[in-house]
XYZ file of C-alpha atoms in Angstrom:
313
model
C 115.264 157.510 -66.396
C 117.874 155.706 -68.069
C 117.273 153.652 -71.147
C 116.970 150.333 -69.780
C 114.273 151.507 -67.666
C 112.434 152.760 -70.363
C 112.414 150.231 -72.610
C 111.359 147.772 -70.017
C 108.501 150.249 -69.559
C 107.272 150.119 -73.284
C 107.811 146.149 -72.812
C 105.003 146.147 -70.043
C 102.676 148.561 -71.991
C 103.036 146.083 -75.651
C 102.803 143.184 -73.190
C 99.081 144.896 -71.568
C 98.171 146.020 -75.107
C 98.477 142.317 -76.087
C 96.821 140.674 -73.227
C 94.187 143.120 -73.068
C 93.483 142.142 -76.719
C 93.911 138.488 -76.464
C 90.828 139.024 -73.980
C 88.799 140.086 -76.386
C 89.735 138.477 -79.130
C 88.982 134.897 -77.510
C 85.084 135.678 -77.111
C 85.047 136.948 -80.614
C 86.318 133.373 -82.138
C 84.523 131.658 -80.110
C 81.120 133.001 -80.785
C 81.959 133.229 -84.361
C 82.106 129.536 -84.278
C 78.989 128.805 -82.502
C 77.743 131.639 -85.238
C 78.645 129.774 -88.258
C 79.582 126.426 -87.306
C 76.367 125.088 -88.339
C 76.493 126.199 -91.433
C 79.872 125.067 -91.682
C 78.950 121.475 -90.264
C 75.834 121.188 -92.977
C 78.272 122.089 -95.927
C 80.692 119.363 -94.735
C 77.604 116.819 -94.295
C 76.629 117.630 -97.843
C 80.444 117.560 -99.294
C 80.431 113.807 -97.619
C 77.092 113.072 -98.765
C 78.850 113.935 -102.680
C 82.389 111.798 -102.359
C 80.256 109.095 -100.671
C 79.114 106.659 -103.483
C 76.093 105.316 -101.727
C 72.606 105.189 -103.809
C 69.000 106.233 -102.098
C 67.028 103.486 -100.487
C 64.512 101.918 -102.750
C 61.015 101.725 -101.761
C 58.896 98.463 -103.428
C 54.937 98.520 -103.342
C 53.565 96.056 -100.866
C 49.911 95.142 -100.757
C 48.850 96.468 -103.868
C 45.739 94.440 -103.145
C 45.048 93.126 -99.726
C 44.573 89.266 -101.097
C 46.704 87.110 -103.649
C 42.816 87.316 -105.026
C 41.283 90.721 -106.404
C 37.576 88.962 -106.245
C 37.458 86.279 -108.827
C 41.111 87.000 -110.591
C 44.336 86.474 -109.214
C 46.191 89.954 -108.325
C 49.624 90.901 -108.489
C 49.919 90.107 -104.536
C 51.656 86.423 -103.910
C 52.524 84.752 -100.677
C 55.778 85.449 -99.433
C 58.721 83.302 -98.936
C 57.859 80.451 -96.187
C 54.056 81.371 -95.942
C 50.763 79.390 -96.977
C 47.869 81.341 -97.306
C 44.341 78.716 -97.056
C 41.039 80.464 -98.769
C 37.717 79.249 -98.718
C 35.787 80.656 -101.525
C 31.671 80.164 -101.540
C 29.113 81.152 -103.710
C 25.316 80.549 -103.627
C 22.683 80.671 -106.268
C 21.055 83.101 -108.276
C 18.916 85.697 -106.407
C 16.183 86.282 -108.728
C 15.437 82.124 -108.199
C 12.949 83.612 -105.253
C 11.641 82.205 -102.303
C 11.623 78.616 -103.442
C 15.192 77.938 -103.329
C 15.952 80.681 -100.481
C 17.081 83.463 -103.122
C 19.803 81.056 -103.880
C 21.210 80.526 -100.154
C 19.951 76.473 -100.934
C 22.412 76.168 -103.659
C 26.382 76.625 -103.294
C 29.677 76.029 -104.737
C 32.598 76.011 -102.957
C 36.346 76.382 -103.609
C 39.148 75.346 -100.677
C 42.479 76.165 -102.077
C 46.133 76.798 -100.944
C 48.953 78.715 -101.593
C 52.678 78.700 -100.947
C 55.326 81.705 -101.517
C 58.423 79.242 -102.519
C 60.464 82.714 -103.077
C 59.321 86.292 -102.571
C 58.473 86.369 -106.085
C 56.965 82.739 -106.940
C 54.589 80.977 -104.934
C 52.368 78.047 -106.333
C 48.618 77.170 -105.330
C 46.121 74.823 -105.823
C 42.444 74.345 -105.047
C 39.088 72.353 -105.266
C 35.894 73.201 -106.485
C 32.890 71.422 -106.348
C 31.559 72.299 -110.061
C 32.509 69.340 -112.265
C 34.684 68.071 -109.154
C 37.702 70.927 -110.566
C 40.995 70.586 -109.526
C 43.367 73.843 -110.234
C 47.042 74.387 -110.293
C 48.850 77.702 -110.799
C 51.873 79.552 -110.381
C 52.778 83.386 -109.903
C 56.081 85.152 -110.793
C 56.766 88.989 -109.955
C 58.458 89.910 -113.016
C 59.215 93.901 -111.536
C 58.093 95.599 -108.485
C 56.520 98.970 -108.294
C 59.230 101.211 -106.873
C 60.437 104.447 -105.538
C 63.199 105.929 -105.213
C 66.627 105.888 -107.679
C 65.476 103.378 -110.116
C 61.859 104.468 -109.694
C 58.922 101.984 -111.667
C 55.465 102.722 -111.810
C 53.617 98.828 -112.618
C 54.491 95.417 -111.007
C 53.884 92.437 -113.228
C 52.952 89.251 -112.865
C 53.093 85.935 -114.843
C 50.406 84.142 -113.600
C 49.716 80.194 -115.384
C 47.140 78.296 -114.696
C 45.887 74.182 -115.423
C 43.106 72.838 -114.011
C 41.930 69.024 -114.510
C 37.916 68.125 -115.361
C 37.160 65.240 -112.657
C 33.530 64.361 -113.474
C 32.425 63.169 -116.669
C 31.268 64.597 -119.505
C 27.938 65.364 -120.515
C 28.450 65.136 -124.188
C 28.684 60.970 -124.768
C 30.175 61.892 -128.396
C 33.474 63.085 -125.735
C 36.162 60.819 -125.408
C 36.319 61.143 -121.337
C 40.556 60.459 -122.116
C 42.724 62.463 -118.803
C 44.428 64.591 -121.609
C 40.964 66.080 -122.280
C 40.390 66.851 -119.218
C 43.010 69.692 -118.842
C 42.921 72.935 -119.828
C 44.817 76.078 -119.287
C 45.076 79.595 -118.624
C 47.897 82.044 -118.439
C 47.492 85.741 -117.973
C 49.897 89.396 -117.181
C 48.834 91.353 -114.164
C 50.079 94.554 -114.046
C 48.960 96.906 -111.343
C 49.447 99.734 -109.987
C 49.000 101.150 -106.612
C 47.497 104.520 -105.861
C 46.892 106.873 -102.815
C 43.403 105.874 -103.030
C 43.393 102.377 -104.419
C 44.533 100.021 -106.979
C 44.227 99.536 -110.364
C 45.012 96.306 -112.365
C 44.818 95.585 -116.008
C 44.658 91.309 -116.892
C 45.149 90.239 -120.954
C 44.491 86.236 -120.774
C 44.525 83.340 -123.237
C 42.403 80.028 -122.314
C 42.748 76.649 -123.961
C 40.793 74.094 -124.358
C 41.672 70.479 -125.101
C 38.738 69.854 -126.838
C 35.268 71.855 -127.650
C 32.455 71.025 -125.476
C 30.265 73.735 -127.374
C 30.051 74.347 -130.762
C 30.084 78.127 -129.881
C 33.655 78.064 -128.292
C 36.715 77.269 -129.636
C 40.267 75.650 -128.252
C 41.707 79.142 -128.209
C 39.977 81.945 -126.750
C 41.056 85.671 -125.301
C 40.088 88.019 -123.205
C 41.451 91.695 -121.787
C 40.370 92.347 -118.035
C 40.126 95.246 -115.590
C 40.194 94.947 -111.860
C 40.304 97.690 -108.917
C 40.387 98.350 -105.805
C 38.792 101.411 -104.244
C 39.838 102.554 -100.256
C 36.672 103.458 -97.970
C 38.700 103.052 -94.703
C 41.721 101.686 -93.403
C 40.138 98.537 -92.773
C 37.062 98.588 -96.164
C 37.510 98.757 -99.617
C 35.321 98.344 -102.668
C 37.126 95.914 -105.107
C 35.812 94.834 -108.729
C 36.909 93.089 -111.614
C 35.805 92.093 -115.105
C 36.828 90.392 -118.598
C 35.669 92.071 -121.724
C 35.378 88.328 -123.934
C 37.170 88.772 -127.804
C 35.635 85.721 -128.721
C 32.053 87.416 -130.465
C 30.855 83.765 -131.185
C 30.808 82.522 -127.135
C 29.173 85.523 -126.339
C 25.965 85.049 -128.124
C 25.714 82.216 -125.334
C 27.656 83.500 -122.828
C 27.955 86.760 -120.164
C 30.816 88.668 -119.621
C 31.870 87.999 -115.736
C 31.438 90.966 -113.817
C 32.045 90.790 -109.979
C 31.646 93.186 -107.144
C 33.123 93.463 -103.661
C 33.510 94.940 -99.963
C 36.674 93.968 -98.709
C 37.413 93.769 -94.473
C 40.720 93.390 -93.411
C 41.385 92.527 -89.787
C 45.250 92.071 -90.079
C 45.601 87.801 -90.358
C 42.123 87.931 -91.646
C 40.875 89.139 -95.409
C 37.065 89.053 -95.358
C 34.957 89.597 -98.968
C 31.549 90.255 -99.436
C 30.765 89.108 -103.358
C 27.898 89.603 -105.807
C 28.748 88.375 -109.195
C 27.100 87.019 -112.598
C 28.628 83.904 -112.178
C 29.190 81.308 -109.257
C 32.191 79.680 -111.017
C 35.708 80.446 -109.304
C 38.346 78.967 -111.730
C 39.689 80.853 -114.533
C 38.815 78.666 -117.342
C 34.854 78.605 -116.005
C 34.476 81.625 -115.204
C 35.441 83.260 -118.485
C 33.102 80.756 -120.632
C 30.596 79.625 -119.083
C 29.426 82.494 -116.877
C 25.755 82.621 -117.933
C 24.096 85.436 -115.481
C 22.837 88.656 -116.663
C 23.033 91.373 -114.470
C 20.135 93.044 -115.621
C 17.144 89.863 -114.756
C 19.074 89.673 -111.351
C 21.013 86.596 -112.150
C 23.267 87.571 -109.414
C 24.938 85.572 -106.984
C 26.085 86.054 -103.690
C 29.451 84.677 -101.991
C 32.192 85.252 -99.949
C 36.047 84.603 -100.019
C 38.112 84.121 -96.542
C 41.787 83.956 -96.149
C 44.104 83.214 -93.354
C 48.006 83.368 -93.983
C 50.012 80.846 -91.651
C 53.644 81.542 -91.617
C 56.049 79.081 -91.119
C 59.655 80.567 -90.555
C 59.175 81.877 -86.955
């Protein structure tokens, strides 16, 4: 064989070697990159996820409370932007008053009020009440959200003020019955919290008055409150909320308002079922001049109703 023919020979043999190799080789790569391309396509994600300079989402707390109203307080809820929320709030008399007056169902006071969300985080309301012919105004600010996620916060806060005008007359004729003694104020912080199994919401409030109508009372008076709200189902709750009174001198006349709750919600509907040592539904009244005691079943029963009514659809 001469030695062109032989190295053409070795030519064909490399040239099989190589093919025969390339067929195996191509499986090999390719199941190697089925192998570990996940791995390799999660360490990429995460490399992105690193250059990318693009914060968490942010999760806010929404319904802390189910009502702008815990029971007799305001909570840290407020209408939101375009929406007006219309309550009717209704309280009867005093239980222990017996059969003659119906255990109290022949007596009422009722409150119709209204509230608007101007923003997200202010709305304004006011209302009626038939006691002393009351008119209230108020307004609520969200100071800070309860959030999760990068910039995590555990309370939202509230500014809540409140004025409300006298429209009867007084009983005191030693009064001057002037419009600027009329008014008198309230403002108060909420801050809440929301938990997996309720609410919690802590209320420090100062009241003035205009003038004294007592000698007991003063112009300036405080009070530190405590409101909560307790899940049964996803629909029932158990809500409360009370003021503990600073003022030593108005309590020797006065009760401490305590007020108890179930709580329906039916989606555009917030239902409450209310027994409470006082019938008064302004902030003002029902700090100093709640006079039942809990204990000789000066209790009376009520109800609050709300319907929201959006308008930007």
């Amino acid at each position: 064989m001469s030695k062109l023919e032989t190295n053409k020979s070795q030519k064909m043999q490399v040239s099989l070697k190589t093919n025969k190799y390339k067929g195996i080789l191509l499986p090999l790569l390719l199941g190697g990159f089925l192998i570990f391309s996940p791995q390799w396509l999660n360490a990429q994600d995460d490399l992105l996820e690193m250059l990318e300079d693009t914060p968490p989402t942010e999760t806010y707390t929404v319904s802390t409370f189910k009502g702008t109203r815990v029971i007799n307080s305001q909570s840290v809820d407020i209408q939101p932007a375009k929406e007006l929320q219309f309550s009717i709030s209704h309280r009867f008399g005093a239980l222990n008053t017996g059969i003659q007056k119906f255990w109290g169902l022949d007596e009422a006071v009722i409150r119709l009020g209204f509230e608007y969300g101007i923003t997200d985080r202010w709305a304004v309301g006011l209302g009626r009440s038939k006691y002393q012919a009351t008119y209230d105004f108020y307004s609520k600010f969200k100071i800070l959200e309860q959030t999760e996620g990068k910039d995590t916060f555990p309370l939202t806060m509230v500014l809540n003020s409140n004025m409300a005008l006298r429209g009867s007359g007084f009983d005191q004729p030693e009064v001057d019955e002037v419009f600027v003694n009329r008014l008198f104020y309230t403002h108060q912080l909420l801050v809440a919290r929301k938990f997996a199994w309720g609410s919690l919401q802590l209320m420090p409030t100062y009241t003035h008055n205009n003038i004294r109508e007592l000698l007991v009372e003063s112009n300036d008076m405080y009070a530190m409150g405590l409101a909560g709200r307790i899940k049964l189902t996803n629909r029932w709750s158990f809500l409360f909320d009370y003021y503990y009174l600073i003022d030593d001198e108005l309590k020797t006349v006065f009760q401490e308002p305590l007020a108890l709750s179930l709580e329906l919600e039916t989606g555009g509907h917030v239902f409450q079922f209310i027994f409470s040592n006082t019938n008064h539904m302004t902030e003002k009244l029902f700090l100093t001049r709640t006079q039942g005691q809990w204990l000789n079943g000066d209790i009376h029963f009520g109800f609050n109703i709300s319907r929201t009514i959006p308008f930007h659809r």
